[in-house]
Tab-separated table of C-alpha atoms in Angstrom:
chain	number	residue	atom	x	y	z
H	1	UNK	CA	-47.435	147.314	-20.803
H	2	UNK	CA	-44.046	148.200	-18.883
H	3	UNK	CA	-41.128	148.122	-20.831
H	4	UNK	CA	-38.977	145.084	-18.790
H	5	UNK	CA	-36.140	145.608	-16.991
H	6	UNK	CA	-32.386	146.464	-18.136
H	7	UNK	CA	-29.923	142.990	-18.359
H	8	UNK	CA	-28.660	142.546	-14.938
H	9	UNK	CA	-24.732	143.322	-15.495
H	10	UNK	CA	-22.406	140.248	-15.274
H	11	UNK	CA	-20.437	142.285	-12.431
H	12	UNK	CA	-23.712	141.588	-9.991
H	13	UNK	CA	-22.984	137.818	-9.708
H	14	UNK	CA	-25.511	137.581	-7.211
H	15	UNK	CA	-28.110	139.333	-9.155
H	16	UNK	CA	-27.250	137.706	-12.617
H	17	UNK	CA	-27.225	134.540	-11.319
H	18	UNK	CA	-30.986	134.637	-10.307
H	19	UNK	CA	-31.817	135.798	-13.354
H	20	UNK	CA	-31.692	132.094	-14.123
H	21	UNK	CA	-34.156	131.070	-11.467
H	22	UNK	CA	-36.682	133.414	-13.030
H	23	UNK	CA	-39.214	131.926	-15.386
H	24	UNK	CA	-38.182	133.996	-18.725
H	25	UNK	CA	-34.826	131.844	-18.791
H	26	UNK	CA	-36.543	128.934	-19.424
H	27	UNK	CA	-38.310	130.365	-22.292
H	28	UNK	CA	-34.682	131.545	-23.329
H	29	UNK	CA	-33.258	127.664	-23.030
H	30	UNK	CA	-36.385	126.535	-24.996
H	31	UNK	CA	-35.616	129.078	-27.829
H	32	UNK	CA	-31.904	127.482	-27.638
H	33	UNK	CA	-33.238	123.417	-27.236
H	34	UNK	CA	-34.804	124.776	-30.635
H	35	UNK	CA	-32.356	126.425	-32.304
H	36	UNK	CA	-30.128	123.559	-32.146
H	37	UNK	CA	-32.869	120.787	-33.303
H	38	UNK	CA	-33.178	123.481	-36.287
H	39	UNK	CA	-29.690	123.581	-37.054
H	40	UNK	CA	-28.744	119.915	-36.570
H	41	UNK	CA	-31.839	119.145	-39.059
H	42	UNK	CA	-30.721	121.528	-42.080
H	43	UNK	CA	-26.664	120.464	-41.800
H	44	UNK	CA	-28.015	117.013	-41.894
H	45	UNK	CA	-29.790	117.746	-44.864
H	46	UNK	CA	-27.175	119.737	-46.493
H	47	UNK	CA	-25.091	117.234	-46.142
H	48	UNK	CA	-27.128	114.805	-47.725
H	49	UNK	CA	-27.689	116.967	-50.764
H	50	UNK	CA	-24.424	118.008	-50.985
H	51	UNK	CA	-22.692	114.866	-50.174
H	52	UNK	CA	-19.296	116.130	-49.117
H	53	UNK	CA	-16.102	113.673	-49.308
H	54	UNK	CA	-16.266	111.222	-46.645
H	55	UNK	CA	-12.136	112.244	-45.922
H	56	UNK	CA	-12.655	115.480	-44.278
H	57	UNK	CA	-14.467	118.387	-45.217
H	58	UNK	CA	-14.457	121.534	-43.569
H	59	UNK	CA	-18.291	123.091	-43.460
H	60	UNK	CA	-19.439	119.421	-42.638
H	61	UNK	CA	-16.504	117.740	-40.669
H	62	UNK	CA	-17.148	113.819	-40.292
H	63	UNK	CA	-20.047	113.235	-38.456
H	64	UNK	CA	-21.997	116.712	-39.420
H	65	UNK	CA	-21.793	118.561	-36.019
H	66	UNK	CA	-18.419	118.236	-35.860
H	67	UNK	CA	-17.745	120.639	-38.932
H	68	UNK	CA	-18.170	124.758	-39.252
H	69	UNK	CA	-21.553	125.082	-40.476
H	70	UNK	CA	-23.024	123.458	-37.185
H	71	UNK	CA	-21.847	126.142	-35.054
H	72	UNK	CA	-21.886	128.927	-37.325
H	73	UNK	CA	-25.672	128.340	-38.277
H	74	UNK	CA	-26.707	127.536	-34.797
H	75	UNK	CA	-24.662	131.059	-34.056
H	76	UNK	CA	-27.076	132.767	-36.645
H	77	UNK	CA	-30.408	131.126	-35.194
H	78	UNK	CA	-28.960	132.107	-31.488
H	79	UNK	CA	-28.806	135.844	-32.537
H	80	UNK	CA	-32.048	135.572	-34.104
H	81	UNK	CA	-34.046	134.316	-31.002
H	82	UNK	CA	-32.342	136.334	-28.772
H	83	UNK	CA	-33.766	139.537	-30.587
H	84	UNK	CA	-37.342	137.369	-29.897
H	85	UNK	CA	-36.751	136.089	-26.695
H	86	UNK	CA	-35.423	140.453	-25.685
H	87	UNK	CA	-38.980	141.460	-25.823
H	88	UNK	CA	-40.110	139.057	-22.755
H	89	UNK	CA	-37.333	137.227	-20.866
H	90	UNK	CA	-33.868	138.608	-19.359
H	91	UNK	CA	-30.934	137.896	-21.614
H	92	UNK	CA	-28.605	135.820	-18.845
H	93	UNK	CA	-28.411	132.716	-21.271
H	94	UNK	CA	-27.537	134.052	-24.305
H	95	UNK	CA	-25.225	136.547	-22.297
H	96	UNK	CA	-23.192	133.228	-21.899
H	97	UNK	CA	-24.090	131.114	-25.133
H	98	UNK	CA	-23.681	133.761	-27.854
H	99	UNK	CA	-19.828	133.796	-26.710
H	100	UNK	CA	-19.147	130.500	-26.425
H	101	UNK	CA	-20.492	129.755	-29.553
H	102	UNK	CA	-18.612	132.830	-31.571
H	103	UNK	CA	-15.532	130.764	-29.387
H	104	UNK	CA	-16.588	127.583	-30.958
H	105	UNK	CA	-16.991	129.224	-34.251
H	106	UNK	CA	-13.095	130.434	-34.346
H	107	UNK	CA	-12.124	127.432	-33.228
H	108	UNK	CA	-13.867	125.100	-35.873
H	109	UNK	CA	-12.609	127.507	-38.514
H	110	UNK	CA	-8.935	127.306	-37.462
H	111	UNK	CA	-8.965	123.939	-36.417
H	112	UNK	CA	-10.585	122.442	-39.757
H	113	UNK	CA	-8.622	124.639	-42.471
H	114	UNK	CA	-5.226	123.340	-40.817
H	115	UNK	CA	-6.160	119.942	-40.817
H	116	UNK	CA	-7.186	120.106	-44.482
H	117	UNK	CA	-4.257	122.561	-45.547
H	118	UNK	CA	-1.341	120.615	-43.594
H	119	UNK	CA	-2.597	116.913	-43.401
H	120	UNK	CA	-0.542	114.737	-41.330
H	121	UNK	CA	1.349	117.689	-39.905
H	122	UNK	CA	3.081	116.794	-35.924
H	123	UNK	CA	2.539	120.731	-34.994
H	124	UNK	CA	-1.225	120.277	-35.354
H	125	UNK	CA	-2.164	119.214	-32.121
H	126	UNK	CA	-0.257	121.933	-30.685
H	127	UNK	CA	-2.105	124.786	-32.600
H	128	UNK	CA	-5.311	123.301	-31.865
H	129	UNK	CA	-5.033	122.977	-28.230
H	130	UNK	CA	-3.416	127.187	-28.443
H	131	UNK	CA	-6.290	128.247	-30.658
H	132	UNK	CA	-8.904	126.984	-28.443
H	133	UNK	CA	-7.187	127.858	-25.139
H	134	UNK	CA	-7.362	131.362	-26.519
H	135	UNK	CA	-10.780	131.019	-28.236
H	136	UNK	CA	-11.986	130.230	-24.869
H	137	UNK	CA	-10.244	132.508	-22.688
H	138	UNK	CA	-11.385	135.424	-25.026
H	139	UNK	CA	-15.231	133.973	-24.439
H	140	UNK	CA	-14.858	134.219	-20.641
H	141	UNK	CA	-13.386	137.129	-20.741
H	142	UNK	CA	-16.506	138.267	-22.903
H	143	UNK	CA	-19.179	136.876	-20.606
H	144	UNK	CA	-17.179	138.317	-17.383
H	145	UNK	CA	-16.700	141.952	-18.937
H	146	UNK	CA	-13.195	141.655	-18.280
H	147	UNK	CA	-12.017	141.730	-22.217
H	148	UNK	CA	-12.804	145.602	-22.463
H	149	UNK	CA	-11.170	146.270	-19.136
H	150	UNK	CA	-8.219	144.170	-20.468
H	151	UNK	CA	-7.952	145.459	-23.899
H	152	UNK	CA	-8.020	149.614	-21.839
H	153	UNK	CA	-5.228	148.644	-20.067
H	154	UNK	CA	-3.592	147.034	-23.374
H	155	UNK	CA	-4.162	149.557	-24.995
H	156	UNK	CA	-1.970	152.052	-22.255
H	157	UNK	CA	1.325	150.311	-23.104
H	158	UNK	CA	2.842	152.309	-26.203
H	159	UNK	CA	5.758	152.874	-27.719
H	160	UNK	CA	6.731	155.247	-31.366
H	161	UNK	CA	8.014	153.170	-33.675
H	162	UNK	CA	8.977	155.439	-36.649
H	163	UNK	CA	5.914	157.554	-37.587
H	164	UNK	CA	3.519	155.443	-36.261
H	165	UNK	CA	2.764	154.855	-32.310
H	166	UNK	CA	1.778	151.639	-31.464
H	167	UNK	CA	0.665	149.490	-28.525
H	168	UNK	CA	-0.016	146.010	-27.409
H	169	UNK	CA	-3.904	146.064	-27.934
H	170	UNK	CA	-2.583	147.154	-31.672
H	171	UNK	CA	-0.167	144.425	-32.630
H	172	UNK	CA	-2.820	141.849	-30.888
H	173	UNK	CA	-5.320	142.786	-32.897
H	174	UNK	CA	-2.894	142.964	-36.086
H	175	UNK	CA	-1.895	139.740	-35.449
H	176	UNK	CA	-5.548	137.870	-35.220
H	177	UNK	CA	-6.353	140.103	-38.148
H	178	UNK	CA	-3.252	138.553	-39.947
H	179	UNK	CA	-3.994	134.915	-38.824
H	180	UNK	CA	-7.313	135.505	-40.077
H	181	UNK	CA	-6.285	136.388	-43.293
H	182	UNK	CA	-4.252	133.453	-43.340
H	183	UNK	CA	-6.703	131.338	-42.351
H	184	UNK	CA	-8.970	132.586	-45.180
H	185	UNK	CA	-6.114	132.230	-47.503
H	186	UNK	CA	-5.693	128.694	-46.576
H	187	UNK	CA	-9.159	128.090	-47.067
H	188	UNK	CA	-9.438	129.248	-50.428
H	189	UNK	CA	-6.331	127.715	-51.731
H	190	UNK	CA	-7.935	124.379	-50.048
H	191	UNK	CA	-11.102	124.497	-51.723
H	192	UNK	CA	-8.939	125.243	-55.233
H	193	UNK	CA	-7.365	122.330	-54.841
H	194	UNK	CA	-9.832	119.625	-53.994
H	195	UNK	CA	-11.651	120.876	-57.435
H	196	UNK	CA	-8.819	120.830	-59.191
H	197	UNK	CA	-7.843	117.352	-58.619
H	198	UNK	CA	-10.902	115.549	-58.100
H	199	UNK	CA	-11.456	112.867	-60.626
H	200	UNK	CA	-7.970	114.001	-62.125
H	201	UNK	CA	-5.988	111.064	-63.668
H	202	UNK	CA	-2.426	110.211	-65.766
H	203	UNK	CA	-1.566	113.751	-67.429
H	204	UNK	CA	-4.068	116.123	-66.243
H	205	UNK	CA	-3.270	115.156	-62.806
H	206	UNK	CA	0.419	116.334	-62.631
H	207	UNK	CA	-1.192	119.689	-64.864
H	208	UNK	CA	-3.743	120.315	-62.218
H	209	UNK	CA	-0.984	119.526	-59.219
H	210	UNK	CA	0.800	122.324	-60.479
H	211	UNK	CA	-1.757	124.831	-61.084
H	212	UNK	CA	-2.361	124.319	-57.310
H	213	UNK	CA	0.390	125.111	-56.306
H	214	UNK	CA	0.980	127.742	-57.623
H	215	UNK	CA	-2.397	129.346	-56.333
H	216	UNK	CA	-1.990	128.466	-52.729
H	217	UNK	CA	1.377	129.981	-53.011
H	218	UNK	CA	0.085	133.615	-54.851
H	219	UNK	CA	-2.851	133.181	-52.040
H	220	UNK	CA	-0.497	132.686	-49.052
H	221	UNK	CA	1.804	135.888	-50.885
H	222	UNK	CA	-1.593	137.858	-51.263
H	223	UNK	CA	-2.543	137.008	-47.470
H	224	UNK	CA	0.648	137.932	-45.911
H	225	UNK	CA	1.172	141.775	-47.963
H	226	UNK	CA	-2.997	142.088	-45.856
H	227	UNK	CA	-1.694	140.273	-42.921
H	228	UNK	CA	1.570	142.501	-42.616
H	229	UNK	CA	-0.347	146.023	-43.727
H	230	UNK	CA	-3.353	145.089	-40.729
H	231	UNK	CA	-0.141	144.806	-38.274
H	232	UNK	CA	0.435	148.023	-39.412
H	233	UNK	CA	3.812	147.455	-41.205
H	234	UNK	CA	4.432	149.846	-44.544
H	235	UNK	CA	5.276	147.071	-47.076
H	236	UNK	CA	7.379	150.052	-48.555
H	237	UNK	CA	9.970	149.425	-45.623
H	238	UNK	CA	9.976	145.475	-47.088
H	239	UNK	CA	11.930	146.654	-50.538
H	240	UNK	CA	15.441	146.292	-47.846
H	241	UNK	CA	14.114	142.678	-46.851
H	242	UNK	CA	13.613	141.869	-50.229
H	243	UNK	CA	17.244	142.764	-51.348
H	244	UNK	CA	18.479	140.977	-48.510
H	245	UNK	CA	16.417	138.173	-49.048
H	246	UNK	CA	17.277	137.764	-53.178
H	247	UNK	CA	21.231	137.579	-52.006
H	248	UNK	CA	20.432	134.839	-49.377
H	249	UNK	CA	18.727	133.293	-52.336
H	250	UNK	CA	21.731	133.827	-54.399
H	251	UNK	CA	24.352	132.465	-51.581
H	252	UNK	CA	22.957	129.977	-48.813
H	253	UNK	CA	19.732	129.643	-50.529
H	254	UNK	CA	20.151	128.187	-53.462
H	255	UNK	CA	19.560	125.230	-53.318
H	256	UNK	CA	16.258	125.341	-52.159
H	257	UNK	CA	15.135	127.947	-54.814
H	258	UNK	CA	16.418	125.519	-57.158
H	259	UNK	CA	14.468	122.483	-55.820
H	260	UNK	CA	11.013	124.803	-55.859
H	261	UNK	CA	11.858	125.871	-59.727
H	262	UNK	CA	12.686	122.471	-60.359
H	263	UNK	CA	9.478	121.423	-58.951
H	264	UNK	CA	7.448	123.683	-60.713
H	265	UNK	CA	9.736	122.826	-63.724
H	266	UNK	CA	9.161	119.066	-63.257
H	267	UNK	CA	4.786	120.086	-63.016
H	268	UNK	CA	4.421	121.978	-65.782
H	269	UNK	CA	6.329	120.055	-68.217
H	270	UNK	CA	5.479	116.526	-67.094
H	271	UNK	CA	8.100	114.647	-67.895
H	272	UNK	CA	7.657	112.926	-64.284
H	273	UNK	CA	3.622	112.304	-63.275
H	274	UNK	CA	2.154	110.852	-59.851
H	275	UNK	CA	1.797	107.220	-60.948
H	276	UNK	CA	4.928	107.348	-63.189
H	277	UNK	CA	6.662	104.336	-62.551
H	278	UNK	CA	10.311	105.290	-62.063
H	279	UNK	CA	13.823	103.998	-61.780
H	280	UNK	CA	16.579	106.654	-60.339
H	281	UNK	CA	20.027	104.705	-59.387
H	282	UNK	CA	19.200	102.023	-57.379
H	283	UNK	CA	15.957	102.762	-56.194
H	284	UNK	CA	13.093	101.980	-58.474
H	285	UNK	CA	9.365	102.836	-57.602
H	286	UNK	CA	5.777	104.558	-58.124
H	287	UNK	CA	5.790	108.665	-57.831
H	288	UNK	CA	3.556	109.021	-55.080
H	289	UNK	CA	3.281	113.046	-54.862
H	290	UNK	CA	5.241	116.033	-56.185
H	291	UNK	CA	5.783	118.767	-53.804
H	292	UNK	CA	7.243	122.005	-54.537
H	293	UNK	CA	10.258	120.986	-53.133
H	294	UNK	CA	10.711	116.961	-53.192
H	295	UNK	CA	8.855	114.407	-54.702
H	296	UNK	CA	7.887	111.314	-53.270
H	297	UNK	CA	8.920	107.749	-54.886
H	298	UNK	CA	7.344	104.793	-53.182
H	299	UNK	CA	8.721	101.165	-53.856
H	300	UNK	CA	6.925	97.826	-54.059
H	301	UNK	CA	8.566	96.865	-50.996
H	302	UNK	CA	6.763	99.924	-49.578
H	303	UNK	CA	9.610	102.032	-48.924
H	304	UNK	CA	9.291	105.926	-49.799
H	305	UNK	CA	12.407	107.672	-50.761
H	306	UNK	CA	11.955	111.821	-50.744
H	307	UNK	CA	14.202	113.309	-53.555
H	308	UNK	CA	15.085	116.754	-53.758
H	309	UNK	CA	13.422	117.947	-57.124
H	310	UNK	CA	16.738	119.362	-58.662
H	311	UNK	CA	18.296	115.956	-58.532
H	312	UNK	CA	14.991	114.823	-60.915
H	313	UNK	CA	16.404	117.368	-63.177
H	314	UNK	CA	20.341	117.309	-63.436
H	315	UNK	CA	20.550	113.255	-63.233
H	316	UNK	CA	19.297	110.412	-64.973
H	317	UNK	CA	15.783	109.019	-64.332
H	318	UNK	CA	14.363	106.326	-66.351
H	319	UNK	CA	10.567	106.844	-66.194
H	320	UNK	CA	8.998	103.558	-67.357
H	321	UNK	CA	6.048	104.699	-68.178
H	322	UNK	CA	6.855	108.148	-69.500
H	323	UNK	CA	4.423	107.574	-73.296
H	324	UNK	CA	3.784	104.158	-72.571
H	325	UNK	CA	2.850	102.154	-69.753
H	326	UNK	CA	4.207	98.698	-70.605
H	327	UNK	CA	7.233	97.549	-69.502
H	328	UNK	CA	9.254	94.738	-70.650
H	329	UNK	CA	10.715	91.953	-68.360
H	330	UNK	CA	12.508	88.707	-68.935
H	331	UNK	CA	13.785	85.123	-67.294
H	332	UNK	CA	16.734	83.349	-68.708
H	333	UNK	CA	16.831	79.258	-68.272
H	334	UNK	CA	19.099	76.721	-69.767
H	335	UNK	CA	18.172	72.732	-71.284
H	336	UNK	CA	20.185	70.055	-72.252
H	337	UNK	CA	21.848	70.121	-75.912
H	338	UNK	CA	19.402	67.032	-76.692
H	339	UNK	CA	16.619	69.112	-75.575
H	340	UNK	CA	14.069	69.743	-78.631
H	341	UNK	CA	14.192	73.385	-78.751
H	342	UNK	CA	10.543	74.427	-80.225
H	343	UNK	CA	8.903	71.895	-77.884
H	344	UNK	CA	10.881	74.357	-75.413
H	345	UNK	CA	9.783	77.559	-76.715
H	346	UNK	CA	6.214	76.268	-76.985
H	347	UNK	CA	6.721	75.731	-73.517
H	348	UNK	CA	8.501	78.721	-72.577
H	349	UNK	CA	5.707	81.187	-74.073
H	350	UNK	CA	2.873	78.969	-73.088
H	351	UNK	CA	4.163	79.575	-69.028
H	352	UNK	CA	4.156	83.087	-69.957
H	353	UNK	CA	0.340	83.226	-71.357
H	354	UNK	CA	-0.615	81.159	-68.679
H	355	UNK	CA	-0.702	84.733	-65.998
H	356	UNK	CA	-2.894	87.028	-66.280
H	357	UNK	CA	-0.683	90.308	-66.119
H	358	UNK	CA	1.319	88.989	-69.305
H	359	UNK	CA	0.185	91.277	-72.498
H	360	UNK	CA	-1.113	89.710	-75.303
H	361	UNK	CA	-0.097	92.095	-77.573
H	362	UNK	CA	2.731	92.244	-78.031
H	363	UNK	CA	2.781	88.475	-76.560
H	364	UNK	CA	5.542	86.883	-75.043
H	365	UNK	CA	8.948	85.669	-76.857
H	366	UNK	CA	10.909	82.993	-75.885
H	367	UNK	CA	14.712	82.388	-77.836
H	368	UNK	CA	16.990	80.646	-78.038
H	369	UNK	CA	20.007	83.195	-76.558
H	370	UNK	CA	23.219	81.793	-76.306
H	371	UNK	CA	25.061	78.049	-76.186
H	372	UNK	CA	26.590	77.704	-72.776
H	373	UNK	CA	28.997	75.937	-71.112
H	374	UNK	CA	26.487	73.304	-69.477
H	375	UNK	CA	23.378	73.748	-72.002
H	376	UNK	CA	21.117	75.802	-74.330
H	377	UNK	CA	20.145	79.107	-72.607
H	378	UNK	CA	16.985	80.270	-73.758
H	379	UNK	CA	15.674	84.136	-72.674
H	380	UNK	CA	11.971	84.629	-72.136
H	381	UNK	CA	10.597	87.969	-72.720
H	382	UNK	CA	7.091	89.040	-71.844
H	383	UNK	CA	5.431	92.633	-71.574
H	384	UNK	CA	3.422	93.949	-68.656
H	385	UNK	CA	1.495	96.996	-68.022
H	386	UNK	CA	1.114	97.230	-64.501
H	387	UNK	CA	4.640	97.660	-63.029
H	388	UNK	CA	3.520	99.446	-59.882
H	389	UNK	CA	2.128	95.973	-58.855
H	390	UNK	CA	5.170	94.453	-58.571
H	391	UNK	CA	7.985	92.280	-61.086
H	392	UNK	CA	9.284	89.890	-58.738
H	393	UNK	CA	6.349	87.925	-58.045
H	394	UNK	CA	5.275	87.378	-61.355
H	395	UNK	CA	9.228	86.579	-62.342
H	396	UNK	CA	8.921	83.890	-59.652
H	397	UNK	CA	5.295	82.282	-60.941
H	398	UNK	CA	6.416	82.199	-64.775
H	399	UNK	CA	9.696	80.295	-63.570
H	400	UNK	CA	7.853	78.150	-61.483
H	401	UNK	CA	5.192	77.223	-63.856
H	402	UNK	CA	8.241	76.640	-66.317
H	403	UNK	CA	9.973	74.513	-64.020
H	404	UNK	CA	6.332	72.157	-64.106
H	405	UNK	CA	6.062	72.036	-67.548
H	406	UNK	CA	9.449	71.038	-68.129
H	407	UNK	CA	8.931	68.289	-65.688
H	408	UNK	CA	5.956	67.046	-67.323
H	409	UNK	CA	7.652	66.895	-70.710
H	410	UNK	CA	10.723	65.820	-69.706
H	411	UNK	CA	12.573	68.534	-70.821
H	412	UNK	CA	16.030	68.409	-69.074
H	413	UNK	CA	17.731	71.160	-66.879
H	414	UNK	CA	21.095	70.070	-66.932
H	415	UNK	CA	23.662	70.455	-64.083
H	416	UNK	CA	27.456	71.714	-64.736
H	417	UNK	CA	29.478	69.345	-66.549
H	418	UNK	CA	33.349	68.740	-65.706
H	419	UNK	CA	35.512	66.453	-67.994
H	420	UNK	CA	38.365	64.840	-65.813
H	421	UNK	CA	41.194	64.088	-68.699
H	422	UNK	CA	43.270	60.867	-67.829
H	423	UNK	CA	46.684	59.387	-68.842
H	424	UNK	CA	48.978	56.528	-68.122
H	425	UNK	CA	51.939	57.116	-66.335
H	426	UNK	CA	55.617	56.084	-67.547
H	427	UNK	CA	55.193	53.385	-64.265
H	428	UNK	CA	51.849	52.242	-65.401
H	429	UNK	CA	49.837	53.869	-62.838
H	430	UNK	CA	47.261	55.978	-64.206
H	431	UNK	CA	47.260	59.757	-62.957
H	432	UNK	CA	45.444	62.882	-63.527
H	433	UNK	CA	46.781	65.181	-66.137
H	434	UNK	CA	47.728	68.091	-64.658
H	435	UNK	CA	46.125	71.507	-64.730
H	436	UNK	CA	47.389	73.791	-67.872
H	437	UNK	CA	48.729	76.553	-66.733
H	438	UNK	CA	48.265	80.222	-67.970
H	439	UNK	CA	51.125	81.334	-70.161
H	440	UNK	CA	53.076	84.083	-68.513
H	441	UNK	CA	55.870	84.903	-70.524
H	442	UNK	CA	58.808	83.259	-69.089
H	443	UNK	CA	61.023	80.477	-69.234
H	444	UNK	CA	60.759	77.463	-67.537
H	445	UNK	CA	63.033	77.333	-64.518
């Protein structure tokens, strides 16, 4: 049996192209119909047994094909028929699929360990769109045979730099090594962290928060010393940059070294957690995150205030919830003197009992605080232990409840009282007294 016929090269258009029209690339298309049932079928199931988070996940994506095992297996069943398929059919499809699908391999990668890393991020979009642009401009470059032409002529333009000589196909190739690294970095420290704080709650969260951290930032230090050295840089030539980067830190840095020690400072020794409820000035809310540099504090209202982390440590915070979670809240209302003051307390504590967010234990308190001007002012207190949910709202349904049971009993909420003194007049006419005056120290005129 004759051996068949060498690959037509891609720089015989003509030729290549009928390569297609000949019966042994259909057997080649079949072979790739049927490596992509195969791999669609086992990421289906993986998924299934594996059942990734339904957020994003970066082998399976959303929707399964859409993630980096799809391509990457179908990539490893591609090579696999094509060493099949070699023995009786030309190789003009795979000549153009195993390409594009290495292409759609680095772009998946890329693509999916951003999105995870740097969630939310504006530049995303941007990087995505570059990475595939290049992903796919390398591919037809591949399939054309114009890379190795291209990376010859790259490879021409040199220049000494030091003791080493170095050209543009170099640094390109440094520089996708380096992302690469990076990319692998960020992968890593990604994966760390979503098993670190899955089903993490109150203390351990905050614990586990930091420990994250701090490994995606001694990854991303480990991945740049690889990325630099595959550049070709001697990291001995970065103990300069280091000097001169320890007295920016000391002068026009400082301030944000002392935020990321603060933040780490603020991690380890929890004193502030995600979920803390806290008060700092004005601004009182729920600790949504705690990043190395600012944490986030979200209000009822839904506002989010970012604070630098070294203002968490020089000033004042009241953390609400710091060793206990219950917080205590009260409503001040006034009766009439004639008023029978435990039928008003009963009242008082039995508005309080009546919602459901009011604790038990300790239950609510109502006293008798202070003899005013118009009335008795009594001060309600009650405890509640969900003060992320909101204070205002409950305030307004314990008054309002109060304001219906004093109705019903005819308890009396008395309006400000003025006595109007009267005299006669030396004529007879009777006239207001007059006002009394403060006493300022001098003589009458």
């Amino acid at each position: 049996m004759a051996r068949p016929a060498a690959p037509v090269p891609i720089d015989d258009l003509g030729s290549w192209l009928q390569t297609f029209a000949q019966p042994g690339a259909l057997l080649e298309l079949a072979a790739l119909a049927l490596c992509v049932g195969i791999a669609w079928l086992a990421v289906r199931a993986l998924q299934r047994a594996f059942n990734p988070d339904a957020e994003r996940s970066i082998w399976f994506g959303r929707r399964g094909v859409d993630g980096v095992l799809f391509p990457l297996l179908l990539l490893v069943l591609a090579y696999g028929a094509r060493a099949l398929t070699l023995l009786w059919a030309p190789r003009a499809v795979w000549h153009v699929v195993l390409p594009a699908l290495i292409a759609l391999v680095v772009i998946r990668i890329g693509v999916k360990v951003l999105e995870v890393a740097f969630k939310g991020a504006a530049w995303l979009r941007p990087v995505e769109r570059t990475v595939s642009w290049l992903a796919w401009l390398a591919a037809v470059a591949w399939i054309t045979g114009l890379l190795p032409v291209v990376l010859a002529e790259l490879d021409q333009i040199s220049w000494k730099l030091g003791g080493t000589q170095l050209s543009v196909r170099t640094l390109i190739e440094g520089l996708l090594s380096a992302g690469a690294v990076l990319i692998v970095a960020l992968w890593v420290s990604s994966a760390i962290e979503a098993r670190l704080l899955r089903d993490a709650t109150g203390e351990s969260l905050s614990l586990r928060k930091a420990a994250s951290n701090a490994a995606r930032a001694l990854l991303l230090f480990v991945g740049l010393m690889l990325a630099l050295s595959a550049v070709g840089i001697d990291l001995t030539a970065l103990s300069v940059l280091g000097g001169a980067i320890g007295v920016g830190i000391g002068f026009g840095l400082q301030k944000l070294a002392a935020n990321y020690v603060s933040g780490f400072v603020i991690l380890t020794e929890r004193s502030m957690r995600i979920g803390d409820m806290v008060r700092l000035d004005t601004f009182e809310g729920v600790v949504a995150d705690i990043k190395a540099r600012y944490t986030v504090i979200r209000a009822v209202s839904g506002r989010e205030s970012i604070v630098p982390n070294e203002i968490l440590i020089t000033q004042r915070v009241e953390n609400l919830s710091l060793s206990d979670p219950k917080v205590w809240q009260s409503t001040v209302v006034g009766v009439a003197y004639d008023s029978d003051v435990a039928l008003v307390r009963r009242l008082l504590e039995q508005a309080a009992l009546e919602q459901p967010r009011v604790l038990r234990d300790p239950g609510p308190l109502a006293a008798l605080s202070a003899f005013g001007a118009d009335g008795l002012e009594f001060t309600l207190g009650y405890w509640i232990a969900d003060p992320e949910n909101g204070q205002l709202g409950l305030r307004s349904a314990i008054n309002l409840r109060i304001l219906e049971l004093f109705r019903e009993h005819g308890v009396e909420i008395p309006y400000p009282q003025r006595v109007l003194h009267v005299r006669a007049s030396p004529e007879g006419a009777v006239a207001a007294a007059p006002a009394v005056l403060p006493h300022t120290g001098e003589g009458a005129a």
